[in-house]
C-alpha positions as CSV (number, residue, x, y, z in Angstrom):
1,X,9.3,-3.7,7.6
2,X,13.2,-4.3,7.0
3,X,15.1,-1.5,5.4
4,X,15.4,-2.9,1.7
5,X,11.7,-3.0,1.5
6,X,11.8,0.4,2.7
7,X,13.5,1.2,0.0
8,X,12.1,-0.1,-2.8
9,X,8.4,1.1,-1.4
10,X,9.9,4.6,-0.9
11,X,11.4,4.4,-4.7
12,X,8.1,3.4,-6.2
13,X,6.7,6.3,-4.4
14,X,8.9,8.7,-5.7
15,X,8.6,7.5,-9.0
16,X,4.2,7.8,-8.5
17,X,5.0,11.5,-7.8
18,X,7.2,12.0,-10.9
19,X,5.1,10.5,-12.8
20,X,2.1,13.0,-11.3
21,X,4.3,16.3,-11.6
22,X,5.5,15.4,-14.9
23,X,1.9,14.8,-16.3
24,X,1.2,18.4,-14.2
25,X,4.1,20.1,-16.0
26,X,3.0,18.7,-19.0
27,X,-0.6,20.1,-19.0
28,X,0.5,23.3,-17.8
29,X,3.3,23.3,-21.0
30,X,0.9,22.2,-23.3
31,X,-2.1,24.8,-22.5
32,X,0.3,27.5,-21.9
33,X,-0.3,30.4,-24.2
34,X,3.4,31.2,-24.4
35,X,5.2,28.0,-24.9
36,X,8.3,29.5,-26.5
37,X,8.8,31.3,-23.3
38,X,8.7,28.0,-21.0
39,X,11.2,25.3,-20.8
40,X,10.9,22.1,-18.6
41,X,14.0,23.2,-16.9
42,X,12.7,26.8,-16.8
43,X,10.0,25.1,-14.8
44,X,11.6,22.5,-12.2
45,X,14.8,25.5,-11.9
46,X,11.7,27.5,-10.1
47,X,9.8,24.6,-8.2
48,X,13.6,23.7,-6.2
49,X,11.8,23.3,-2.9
50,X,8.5,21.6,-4.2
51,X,10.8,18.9,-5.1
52,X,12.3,19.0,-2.2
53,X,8.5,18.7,-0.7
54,X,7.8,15.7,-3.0
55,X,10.9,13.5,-2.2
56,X,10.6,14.3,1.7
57,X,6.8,13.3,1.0
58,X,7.8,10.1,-1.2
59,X,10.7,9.1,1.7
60,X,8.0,8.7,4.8
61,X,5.1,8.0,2.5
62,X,6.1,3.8,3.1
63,X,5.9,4.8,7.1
64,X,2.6,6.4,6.4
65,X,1.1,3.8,4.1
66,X,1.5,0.4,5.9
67,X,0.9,-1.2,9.2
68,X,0.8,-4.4,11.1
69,X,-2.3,-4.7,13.6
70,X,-2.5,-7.7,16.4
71,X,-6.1,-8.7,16.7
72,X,-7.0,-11.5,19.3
73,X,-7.5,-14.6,17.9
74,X,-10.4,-17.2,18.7
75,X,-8.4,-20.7,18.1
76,X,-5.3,-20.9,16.7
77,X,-4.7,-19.6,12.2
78,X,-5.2,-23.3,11.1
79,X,-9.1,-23.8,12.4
80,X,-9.7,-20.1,11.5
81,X,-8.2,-20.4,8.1
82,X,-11.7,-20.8,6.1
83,X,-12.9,-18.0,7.8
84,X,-10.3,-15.6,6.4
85,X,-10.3,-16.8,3.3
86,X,-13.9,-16.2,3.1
87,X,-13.4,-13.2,4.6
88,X,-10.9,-11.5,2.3
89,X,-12.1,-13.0,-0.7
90,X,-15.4,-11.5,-0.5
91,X,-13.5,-8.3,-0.6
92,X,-11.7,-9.0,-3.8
93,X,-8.5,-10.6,-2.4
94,X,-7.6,-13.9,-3.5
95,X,-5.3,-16.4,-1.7
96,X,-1.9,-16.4,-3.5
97,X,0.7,-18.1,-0.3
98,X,-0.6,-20.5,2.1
99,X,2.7,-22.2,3.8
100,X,1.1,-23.2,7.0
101,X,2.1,-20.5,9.5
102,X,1.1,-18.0,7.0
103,X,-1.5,-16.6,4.7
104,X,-0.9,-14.1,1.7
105,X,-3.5,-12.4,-0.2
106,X,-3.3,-10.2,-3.2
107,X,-5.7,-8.0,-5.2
108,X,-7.7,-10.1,-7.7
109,X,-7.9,-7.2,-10.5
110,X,-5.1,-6.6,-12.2
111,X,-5.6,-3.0,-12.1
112,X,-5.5,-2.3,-8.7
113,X,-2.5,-4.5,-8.3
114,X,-1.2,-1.8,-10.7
115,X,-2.6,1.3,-9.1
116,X,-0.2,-0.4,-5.3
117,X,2.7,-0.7,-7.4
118,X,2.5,-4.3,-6.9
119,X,2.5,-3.4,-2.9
120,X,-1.0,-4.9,-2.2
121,X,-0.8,-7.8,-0.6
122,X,-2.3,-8.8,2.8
123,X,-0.2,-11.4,5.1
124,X,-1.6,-12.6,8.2
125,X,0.1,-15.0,10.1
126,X,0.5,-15.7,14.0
127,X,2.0,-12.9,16.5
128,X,5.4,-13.7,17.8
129,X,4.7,-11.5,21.0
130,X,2.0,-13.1,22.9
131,X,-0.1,-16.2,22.1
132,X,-3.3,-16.2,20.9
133,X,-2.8,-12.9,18.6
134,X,-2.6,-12.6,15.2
135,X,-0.9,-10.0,12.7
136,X,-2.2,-8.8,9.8
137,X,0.5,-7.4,8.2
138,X,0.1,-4.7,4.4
139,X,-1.4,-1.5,3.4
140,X,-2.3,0.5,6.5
141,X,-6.4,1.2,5.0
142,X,-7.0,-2.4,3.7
143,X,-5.4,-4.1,7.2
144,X,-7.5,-1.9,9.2
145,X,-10.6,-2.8,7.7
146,X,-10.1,-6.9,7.6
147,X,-8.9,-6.4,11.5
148,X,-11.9,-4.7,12.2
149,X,-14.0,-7.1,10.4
150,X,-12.1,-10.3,11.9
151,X,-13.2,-8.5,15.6
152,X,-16.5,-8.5,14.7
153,X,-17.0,-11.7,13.5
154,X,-15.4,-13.4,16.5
């Protein structure tokens, strides 16, 4: 993952947890039964190191979140290619970058594209390590799973 991708995952993390703590704050403001008494500064002033918590959280969330896994590959990505796509797509992916040497999948509802922050895509393309491996590369539950799949179907 190179360090401006990093970044912009880690951002869209932290803004996921504002979002949350704001909707939190929120609720707890609006079924307070002394709301003259609370502000929302009143409120963040005496959460200091929860925050802290949260943007420590959103900063090695992208670490947490995404993976690449080599699988051993039976042929090379070109004769295998079907197989993928048949593979992902039953899972609700649909093929969105096909340049050869690489395949790129994204979520086919719109909401769960939403839900990933537009994160959700799946690339798998050929390992750069050692011959006759290949790298799927995206969010660390959904790559598990497909790798695990691809190894049983060889």
């Amino acid at each position: 993952m190179t360090t401006t991708k990093y970044i912009i995952r880690a951002l869209k993390y932290l803004l996921l947890f504002i979002v949350l703590i704001g909707l939190a704050l929120g609720f707890t403001y609006l079924t307070s039964e002394h709301q003259s008494d609370y502000t929302f500064g009143a409120l963040l002033k005496s959460q200091e190191l929860f925050l802290l918590v949260v943007l420590l959280l959103a900063a090695i969330s992208p670490l947490m979140a995404y993976q690449k896994i080599e699988t051993p590959e039976k042929g090379g990505l070109h004769e295998n290619k079907q197989k993928l796509i048949d593979l992902l797509t039953s899972c609700g992916f649909v093929l969105t970058e096909d340049n050869g040497s690489r395949l790129t999948f994204r979520q086919e509802k719109k909401f769960r594209r939403i839900w990933y922050f537009n994160e959700d895509g799946i690339t798998i393309y050929p390992s750069t390590k050692e011959d006759g491996y290949m790298v799927f590369d995206g969010r660390r539950q959904d790559v598990s799973r497909f790798a695990r799949h691809w190894e049983y179907l060889k």
